[in-house]
Amino acid sequence: LRDAVGQEQKIEAENVLALAFDPEETTLAWYPYDGLFLRDLKTGTVRRREVSPIYDMVFIPGGKIWLAGGIVGEYDVANNSLLPIKDLMGKVNRVAPGSGTQAAFSAPKTIGSIGLDFRCMRSMQRDGNGLLNGVALTPDGKTLLYSSPDNVGIYEAKNCDLLATLYPVGDTDWVIATPDGLFDGSDAGWTQAAWRFGDKLSDVVPMESFFADFYHPGLLAELIRGERPKANAPAKDLDRRLTGVKLTGTADGALRSEEHTSELQSLTNL
């Protein structure tokens, strides 16, 4: 370890699975296979606690650590005490800090948010995703985010309700959509999205068809700030009939136009 003025401390450790600094940078915690170790970086003293395998850990305010792995729970550094969460044992492999004593966690095909007075979990298969690259909470602890190979999910942290999904388009563009139909994106991003009204690939209409109803500039920034914008009417409740013109021939060879409508079967964001 090397501090800002170049002073070094050497720590001998092998097979380290998890490592974390406290916010004040006075304590280093790490887990090899033989216990949880904590080193006071001012005095050099080391403490060890016997725990089940740990795959990830983060310090939270108050001198505590959220642990994830074979053991899941909140560890109090000063008191050397552990508050385990038994029904999550062995099911969580990543954890990220949030506001206060809150944390976000991920497990295979599952994300969640946890605090001292609440906990929620959500299966990613429910949202069409199974692979998770990472999980995080916004600084205010209100919004939970996860990344997968295909998109970024944005959730309400306290109940894990889906708020929106952010889709990358190419290398630099993007589009975001909420479950009730609000959308935003880069200029090249949202033009690649469409409303679907059937099972065929061709059963789509451009996003401009409902632009006035659902286009919401600044949607992503509002969600990250903790705001929760809503559509005036959910997409599923709209009058989904599309007006068109049908041309038919008459007996004398002339063309006759008839206005008709077709019913949208369903609306999806992408």
mmCIF file of C-alpha atoms in Angstrom:
data_model
loop_
_atom_site.group_PDB
_atom_site.id
_atom_site.type_symbol
_atom_site.label_atom_id
_atom_site.label_comp_id
_atom_site.label_asym_id
_atom_site.label_seq_id
_atom_site.Cartn_x
_atom_site.Cartn_y
_atom_site.Cartn_z
ATOM 1 C CA LEU A 1 0.000 0.000 0.000
ATOM 2 C CA ARG A 2 1.251 3.511 -0.780
ATOM 3 C CA ASP A 3 -0.317 6.688 0.605
ATOM 4 C CA ALA A 4 -0.468 10.154 -0.967
ATOM 5 C CA VAL A 5 3.001 11.146 0.297
ATOM 6 C CA GLY A 6 4.637 7.951 -0.899
ATOM 7 C CA GLN A 7 4.831 6.025 2.374
ATOM 8 C CA GLU A 8 4.388 2.294 1.909
ATOM 9 C CA GLN A 9 3.000 -0.552 3.991
ATOM 10 C CA LYS A 10 3.465 -4.121 2.869
ATOM 11 C CA ILE A 11 0.837 -6.726 3.686
ATOM 12 C CA GLU A 12 1.471 -10.411 3.083
ATOM 13 C CA ALA A 13 -1.693 -12.135 1.863
ATOM 14 C CA GLU A 14 -2.530 -14.891 -0.591
ATOM 15 C CA ASN A 15 -5.730 -15.886 -2.382
ATOM 16 C CA VAL A 16 -7.545 -12.665 -1.468
ATOM 17 C CA LEU A 17 -11.194 -12.882 -2.557
ATOM 18 C CA ALA A 18 -12.410 -9.479 -1.308
ATOM 19 C CA LEU A 19 -10.783 -6.185 -0.305
ATOM 20 C CA ALA A 20 -12.143 -2.851 0.988
ATOM 21 C CA PHE A 21 -11.026 0.458 2.530
ATOM 22 C CA ASP A 22 -13.096 2.365 5.035
ATOM 23 C CA PRO A 23 -14.205 5.913 3.978
ATOM 24 C CA GLU A 24 -11.629 7.538 6.288
ATOM 25 C CA GLU A 25 -8.895 5.293 4.842
ATOM 26 C CA THR A 26 -7.767 4.201 8.307
ATOM 27 C CA THR A 27 -8.718 0.527 8.007
ATOM 28 C CA LEU A 28 -8.110 -2.070 5.352
ATOM 29 C CA ALA A 29 -10.248 -5.208 5.309
ATOM 30 C CA TRP A 30 -9.525 -8.289 3.226
ATOM 31 C CA TYR A 31 -10.610 -11.879 3.022
ATOM 32 C CA PRO A 32 -8.347 -14.735 1.960
ATOM 33 C CA TYR A 33 -9.590 -18.273 2.633
ATOM 34 C CA ASP A 34 -8.706 -18.267 6.337
ATOM 35 C CA GLY A 35 -10.810 -15.447 7.800
ATOM 36 C CA LEU A 36 -11.687 -11.767 7.692
ATOM 37 C CA PHE A 37 -8.663 -9.568 8.416
ATOM 38 C CA LEU A 38 -8.694 -5.899 9.427
ATOM 39 C CA ARG A 39 -5.563 -3.787 9.575
ATOM 40 C CA ASP A 40 -5.340 -0.422 11.313
ATOM 41 C CA LEU A 41 -3.290 1.580 8.815
ATOM 42 C CA LYS A 42 -2.104 4.005 11.514
ATOM 43 C CA THR A 43 -0.838 1.477 14.048
ATOM 44 C CA GLY A 44 -0.283 -1.536 11.813
ATOM 45 C CA THR A 45 -2.223 -3.858 14.136
ATOM 46 C CA VAL A 46 -4.189 -6.694 12.540
ATOM 47 C CA ARG A 47 -7.327 -8.442 13.768
ATOM 48 C CA ARG A 48 -8.849 -11.613 12.391
ATOM 49 C CA ARG A 49 -12.347 -13.046 12.564
ATOM 50 C CA GLU A 50 -13.430 -16.512 11.507
ATOM 51 C CA VAL A 51 -16.250 -16.247 8.919
ATOM 52 C CA SER A 52 -17.635 -18.197 5.992
ATOM 53 C CA PRO A 53 -16.271 -17.356 2.508
ATOM 54 C CA ILE A 54 -16.637 -13.704 1.486
ATOM 55 C CA TYR A 55 -16.754 -12.735 -2.190
ATOM 56 C CA ASP A 56 -17.320 -8.994 -1.792
ATOM 57 C CA MET A 57 -17.501 -6.358 0.952
ATOM 58 C CA VAL A 58 -18.061 -2.610 1.355
ATOM 59 C CA PHE A 59 -17.650 -0.245 4.296
ATOM 60 C CA ILE A 60 -20.717 1.762 5.289
ATOM 61 C CA PRO A 61 -20.936 4.715 7.732
ATOM 62 C CA GLY A 62 -20.595 3.946 11.413
ATOM 63 C CA GLY A 63 -17.565 1.667 11.112
ATOM 64 C CA LYS A 64 -19.507 -1.251 9.664
ATOM 65 C CA ILE A 65 -19.046 -3.556 6.695
ATOM 66 C CA TRP A 66 -21.613 -5.258 4.485
ATOM 67 C CA LEU A 67 -20.370 -8.763 3.687
ATOM 68 C CA ALA A 68 -21.495 -10.934 0.767
ATOM 69 C CA GLY A 69 -20.784 -14.588 0.094
ATOM 70 C CA GLY A 70 -21.249 -17.691 2.221
ATOM 71 C CA ILE A 71 -21.954 -15.191 5.002
ATOM 72 C CA VAL A 72 -24.243 -12.221 4.328
ATOM 73 C CA GLY A 73 -24.736 -9.488 6.862
ATOM 74 C CA GLU A 74 -23.487 -6.400 8.644
ATOM 75 C CA TYR A 75 -20.199 -6.581 10.529
ATOM 76 C CA ASP A 76 -19.439 -4.029 13.271
ATOM 77 C CA VAL A 77 -15.686 -3.403 13.240
ATOM 78 C CA ALA A 78 -15.412 -1.803 16.685
ATOM 79 C CA ASN A 79 -17.448 -4.470 18.491
ATOM 80 C CA ASN A 80 -16.301 -7.404 16.365
ATOM 81 C CA SER A 81 -19.944 -8.422 16.021
ATOM 82 C CA LEU A 82 -21.841 -9.767 13.030
ATOM 83 C CA LEU A 83 -25.541 -9.330 12.283
ATOM 84 C CA PRO A 84 -26.221 -12.132 9.772
ATOM 85 C CA ILE A 85 -29.122 -12.343 7.335
ATOM 86 C CA LYS A 86 -29.797 -16.052 7.337
ATOM 87 C CA ASP A 87 -32.102 -16.357 4.334
ATOM 88 C CA LEU A 88 -29.494 -14.730 2.060
ATOM 89 C CA MET A 89 -26.575 -16.928 3.119
ATOM 90 C CA GLY A 90 -24.658 -18.156 0.100
ATOM 91 C CA LYS A 91 -26.982 -16.379 -2.334
ATOM 92 C CA VAL A 92 -25.220 -13.004 -2.684
ATOM 93 C CA ASN A 93 -21.910 -12.547 -4.462
ATOM 94 C CA ARG A 94 -21.660 -8.764 -4.999
ATOM 95 C CA VAL A 95 -22.511 -5.812 -2.791
ATOM 96 C CA ALA A 96 -22.361 -2.039 -3.389
ATOM 97 C CA PRO A 97 -22.613 0.849 -0.900
ATOM 98 C CA GLY A 98 -25.632 3.097 -0.681
ATOM 99 C CA SER A 99 -26.878 5.845 1.588
ATOM 100 C CA GLY A 100 -26.254 5.351 5.301
ATOM 101 C CA THR A 101 -26.465 1.689 6.247
ATOM 102 C CA GLN A 102 -28.091 0.738 2.942
ATOM 103 C CA ALA A 103 -26.484 -1.486 0.313
ATOM 104 C CA ALA A 104 -27.304 -3.049 -3.039
ATOM 105 C CA PHE A 105 -26.512 -6.644 -3.807
ATOM 106 C CA SER A 106 -26.545 -9.069 -6.698
ATOM 107 C CA ALA A 107 -26.616 -12.824 -6.979
ATOM 108 C CA PRO A 108 -26.921 -15.101 -9.986
ATOM 109 C CA LYS A 109 -29.953 -13.785 -11.913
ATOM 110 C CA THR A 110 -31.078 -11.675 -8.930
ATOM 111 C CA ILE A 111 -30.611 -8.118 -7.671
ATOM 112 C CA GLY A 112 -31.713 -6.549 -4.428
ATOM 113 C CA SER A 113 -31.491 -3.683 -1.988
ATOM 114 C CA ILE A 114 -31.067 -4.004 1.736
ATOM 115 C CA GLY A 115 -31.155 -1.753 4.787
ATOM 116 C CA LEU A 116 -31.734 -2.160 8.484
ATOM 117 C CA ASP A 117 -35.514 -1.758 8.101
ATOM 118 C CA PHE A 118 -36.223 -3.102 4.615
ATOM 119 C CA ARG A 119 -35.115 -5.593 2.004
ATOM 120 C CA CYS A 120 -36.246 -6.433 -1.518
ATOM 121 C CA MET A 121 -35.151 -8.859 -4.207
ATOM 122 C CA ARG A 122 -36.056 -9.188 -7.878
ATOM 123 C CA SER A 123 -35.388 -11.941 -10.372
ATOM 124 C CA MET A 124 -33.754 -10.633 -13.547
ATOM 125 C CA GLN A 125 -35.409 -13.408 -15.528
ATOM 126 C CA ARG A 126 -38.660 -11.589 -14.801
ATOM 127 C CA ASP A 127 -37.286 -8.688 -16.889
ATOM 128 C CA GLY A 128 -35.773 -10.873 -19.592
ATOM 129 C CA ASN A 129 -32.227 -10.751 -18.199
ATOM 130 C CA GLY A 130 -30.131 -13.413 -16.578
ATOM 131 C CA LEU A 131 -26.572 -12.143 -16.722
ATOM 132 C CA LEU A 132 -25.435 -9.344 -14.403
ATOM 133 C CA ASN A 133 -22.269 -7.298 -14.822
ATOM 134 C CA GLY A 134 -22.684 -4.988 -11.848
ATOM 135 C CA VAL A 135 -25.034 -3.361 -9.347
ATOM 136 C CA ALA A 136 -25.020 0.086 -7.723
ATOM 137 C CA LEU A 137 -27.086 2.560 -5.720
ATOM 138 C CA THR A 138 -27.345 6.287 -6.295
ATOM 139 C CA PRO A 139 -25.776 8.400 -3.501
ATOM 140 C CA ASP A 140 -29.177 9.235 -2.002
ATOM 141 C CA GLY A 141 -30.037 5.525 -1.822
ATOM 142 C CA LYS A 142 -33.329 5.925 -3.691
ATOM 143 C CA THR A 143 -32.443 4.267 -6.986
ATOM 144 C CA LEU A 144 -30.940 0.866 -7.713
ATOM 145 C CA LEU A 145 -29.147 0.204 -10.987
ATOM 146 C CA TYR A 146 -27.787 -2.935 -12.561
ATOM 147 C CA SER A 147 -25.926 -3.562 -15.789
ATOM 148 C CA SER A 148 -26.230 -6.566 -18.067
ATOM 149 C CA PRO A 149 -24.639 -7.251 -21.461
ATOM 150 C CA ASP A 150 -27.692 -5.745 -23.202
ATOM 151 C CA ASN A 151 -29.049 -2.932 -21.036
ATOM 152 C CA VAL A 152 -29.102 -1.074 -17.721
ATOM 153 C CA GLY A 153 -32.077 -1.539 -15.411
ATOM 154 C CA ILE A 154 -33.234 1.266 -13.104
ATOM 155 C CA TYR A 155 -35.266 0.269 -10.031
ATOM 156 C CA GLU A 156 -36.891 1.731 -6.927
ATOM 157 C CA ALA A 157 -34.436 0.766 -4.197
ATOM 158 C CA LYS A 158 -36.947 0.123 -1.403
ATOM 159 C CA ASN A 159 -39.226 -2.260 -3.285
ATOM 160 C CA CYS A 160 -37.246 -3.246 -6.415
ATOM 161 C CA ASP A 161 -40.007 -2.043 -8.757
ATOM 162 C CA LEU A 162 -38.803 -1.449 -12.310
ATOM 163 C CA LEU A 163 -38.620 2.275 -13.130
ATOM 164 C CA ALA A 164 -37.010 2.191 -16.571
ATOM 165 C CA THR A 165 -34.632 0.345 -18.858
ATOM 166 C CA LEU A 166 -31.737 2.031 -20.653
ATOM 167 C CA TYR A 167 -30.681 0.467 -23.962
ATOM 168 C CA PRO A 168 -27.372 1.240 -25.684
ATOM 169 C CA VAL A 169 -27.591 1.878 -29.419
ATOM 170 C CA GLY A 170 -24.245 1.462 -31.154
ATOM 171 C CA ASP A 171 -21.197 2.891 -29.410
ATOM 172 C CA THR A 172 -22.484 6.316 -28.343
ATOM 173 C CA ASP A 173 -26.275 6.448 -28.577
ATOM 174 C CA TRP A 174 -29.019 5.259 -26.249
ATOM 175 C CA VAL A 175 -32.741 5.130 -25.555
ATOM 176 C CA ILE A 176 -34.567 4.808 -22.235
ATOM 177 C CA ALA A 177 -38.168 3.717 -21.655
ATOM 178 C CA THR A 178 -40.409 3.298 -18.608
ATOM 179 C CA PRO A 179 -42.997 0.520 -18.142
ATOM 180 C CA ASP A 180 -45.857 2.998 -18.731
ATOM 181 C CA GLY A 181 -44.359 4.223 -22.024
ATOM 182 C CA LEU A 182 -42.322 7.376 -21.319
ATOM 183 C CA PHE A 183 -39.156 7.489 -23.406
ATOM 184 C CA ASP A 184 -36.111 9.619 -24.168
ATOM 185 C CA GLY A 185 -32.797 9.107 -25.894
ATOM 186 C CA SER A 186 -30.123 10.542 -28.084
ATOM 187 C CA ASP A 187 -31.250 11.757 -31.497
ATOM 188 C CA ALA A 188 -29.965 8.636 -33.221
ATOM 189 C CA GLY A 189 -31.073 6.401 -30.340
ATOM 190 C CA TRP A 190 -34.837 6.779 -30.056
ATOM 191 C CA THR A 191 -35.243 6.775 -33.849
ATOM 192 C CA GLN A 192 -34.132 3.126 -33.684
ATOM 193 C CA ALA A 193 -37.038 2.232 -31.367
ATOM 194 C CA ALA A 194 -40.605 1.424 -32.379
ATOM 195 C CA TRP A 195 -44.030 0.542 -30.971
ATOM 196 C CA ARG A 196 -44.950 -3.107 -31.544
ATOM 197 C CA PHE A 197 -48.575 -4.053 -32.260
ATOM 198 C CA GLY A 198 -48.302 -7.711 -33.222
ATOM 199 C CA ASP A 199 -46.120 -10.796 -33.186
ATOM 200 C CA LYS A 200 -44.455 -10.263 -36.564
ATOM 201 C CA LEU A 201 -41.207 -8.308 -36.896
ATOM 202 C CA SER A 202 -42.995 -5.996 -39.322
ATOM 203 C CA ASP A 203 -45.840 -5.234 -36.875
ATOM 204 C CA VAL A 204 -44.375 -1.946 -35.654
ATOM 205 C CA VAL A 205 -45.017 1.769 -35.960
ATOM 206 C CA PRO A 206 -42.469 4.578 -35.442
ATOM 207 C CA MET A 207 -42.036 6.155 -32.019
ATOM 208 C CA GLU A 208 -43.333 9.413 -33.525
ATOM 209 C CA SER A 209 -46.789 7.851 -33.613
ATOM 210 C CA PHE A 210 -47.183 8.600 -29.884
ATOM 211 C CA PHE A 211 -44.484 11.253 -29.562
ATOM 212 C CA ALA A 212 -46.714 13.867 -27.918
ATOM 213 C CA ASP A 213 -48.012 11.348 -25.374
ATOM 214 C CA PHE A 214 -44.761 9.746 -24.211
ATOM 215 C CA TYR A 215 -41.652 11.694 -25.215
ATOM 216 C CA HIS A 216 -40.095 12.939 -21.956
ATOM 217 C CA PRO A 217 -36.787 14.804 -22.407
ATOM 218 C CA GLY A 218 -34.480 14.535 -19.375
ATOM 219 C CA LEU A 219 -36.085 11.284 -18.226
ATOM 220 C CA LEU A 220 -32.834 9.581 -17.219
ATOM 221 C CA ALA A 221 -31.573 12.573 -15.204
ATOM 222 C CA GLU A 222 -34.890 12.867 -13.370
ATOM 223 C CA LEU A 223 -34.844 9.207 -12.350
ATOM 224 C CA ILE A 224 -31.266 9.431 -11.069
ATOM 225 C CA ARG A 225 -32.221 12.526 -9.035
ATOM 226 C CA GLY A 226 -34.972 10.506 -7.360
ATOM 227 C CA GLU A 227 -37.887 11.969 -9.311
ATOM 228 C CA ARG A 228 -40.572 9.591 -10.553
ATOM 229 C CA PRO A 229 -42.294 10.986 -13.671
ATOM 230 C CA LYS A 230 -45.450 9.249 -14.868
ATOM 231 C CA ALA A 231 -47.227 9.134 -18.212
ATOM 232 C CA ASN A 232 -50.606 10.894 -18.320
ATOM 233 C CA ALA A 233 -52.077 7.548 -19.331
ATOM 234 C CA PRO A 234 -50.200 4.229 -19.506
ATOM 235 C CA ALA A 235 -49.502 2.986 -23.008
ATOM 236 C CA LYS A 236 -51.769 -0.014 -22.469
ATOM 237 C CA ASP A 237 -54.734 2.311 -21.818
ATOM 238 C CA LEU A 238 -54.415 4.405 -24.972
ATOM 239 C CA ASP A 239 -56.780 4.270 -27.902
ATOM 240 C CA ARG A 240 -54.450 2.140 -29.950
ATOM 241 C CA ARG A 241 -56.346 2.211 -33.219
ATOM 242 C CA LEU A 242 -54.342 3.429 -36.193
ATOM 243 C CA THR A 243 -56.258 5.380 -38.824
ATOM 244 C CA GLY A 244 -55.486 4.591 -42.439
ATOM 245 C CA VAL A 245 -56.878 4.908 -45.947
ATOM 246 C CA LYS A 246 -58.044 1.934 -47.983
ATOM 247 C CA LEU A 247 -58.312 2.269 -51.792
ATOM 248 C CA THR A 248 -60.856 0.063 -53.589
ATOM 249 C CA GLY A 249 -61.945 -0.111 -57.184
ATOM 250 C CA THR A 250 -65.499 0.673 -58.367
ATOM 251 C CA ALA A 251 -67.472 -0.886 -61.187
ATOM 252 C CA ASP A 252 -66.614 1.971 -63.547
ATOM 253 C CA GLY A 253 -62.875 1.604 -62.859
ATOM 254 C CA ALA A 254 -62.560 4.596 -60.522
ATOM 255 C CA LEU A 255 -60.797 4.448 -57.157
ATOM 256 C CA ARG A 256 -62.732 4.981 -53.955
ATOM 257 C CA SER A 257 -61.075 5.791 -50.602
ATOM 258 C CA GLU A 258 -62.383 4.524 -47.287
ATOM 259 C CA GLU A 259 -61.072 5.503 -43.860
ATOM 260 C CA HIS A 260 -60.499 2.523 -41.594
ATOM 261 C CA THR A 261 -58.749 1.687 -38.334
ATOM 262 C CA SER A 262 -56.583 -1.178 -37.141
ATOM 263 C CA GLU A 263 -56.243 -2.089 -33.480
ATOM 264 C CA LEU A 264 -52.799 -2.218 -31.871
ATOM 265 C CA GLN A 265 -52.522 -5.529 -30.070
ATOM 266 C CA SER A 266 -49.849 -4.404 -27.643
ATOM 267 C CA LEU A 267 -47.311 -1.675 -27.110
ATOM 268 C CA THR A 268 -43.713 -2.341 -26.213
ATOM 269 C CA ASN A 269 -40.908 0.107 -25.815
ATOM 270 C CA LEU A 270 -38.395 -1.499 -28.130
#
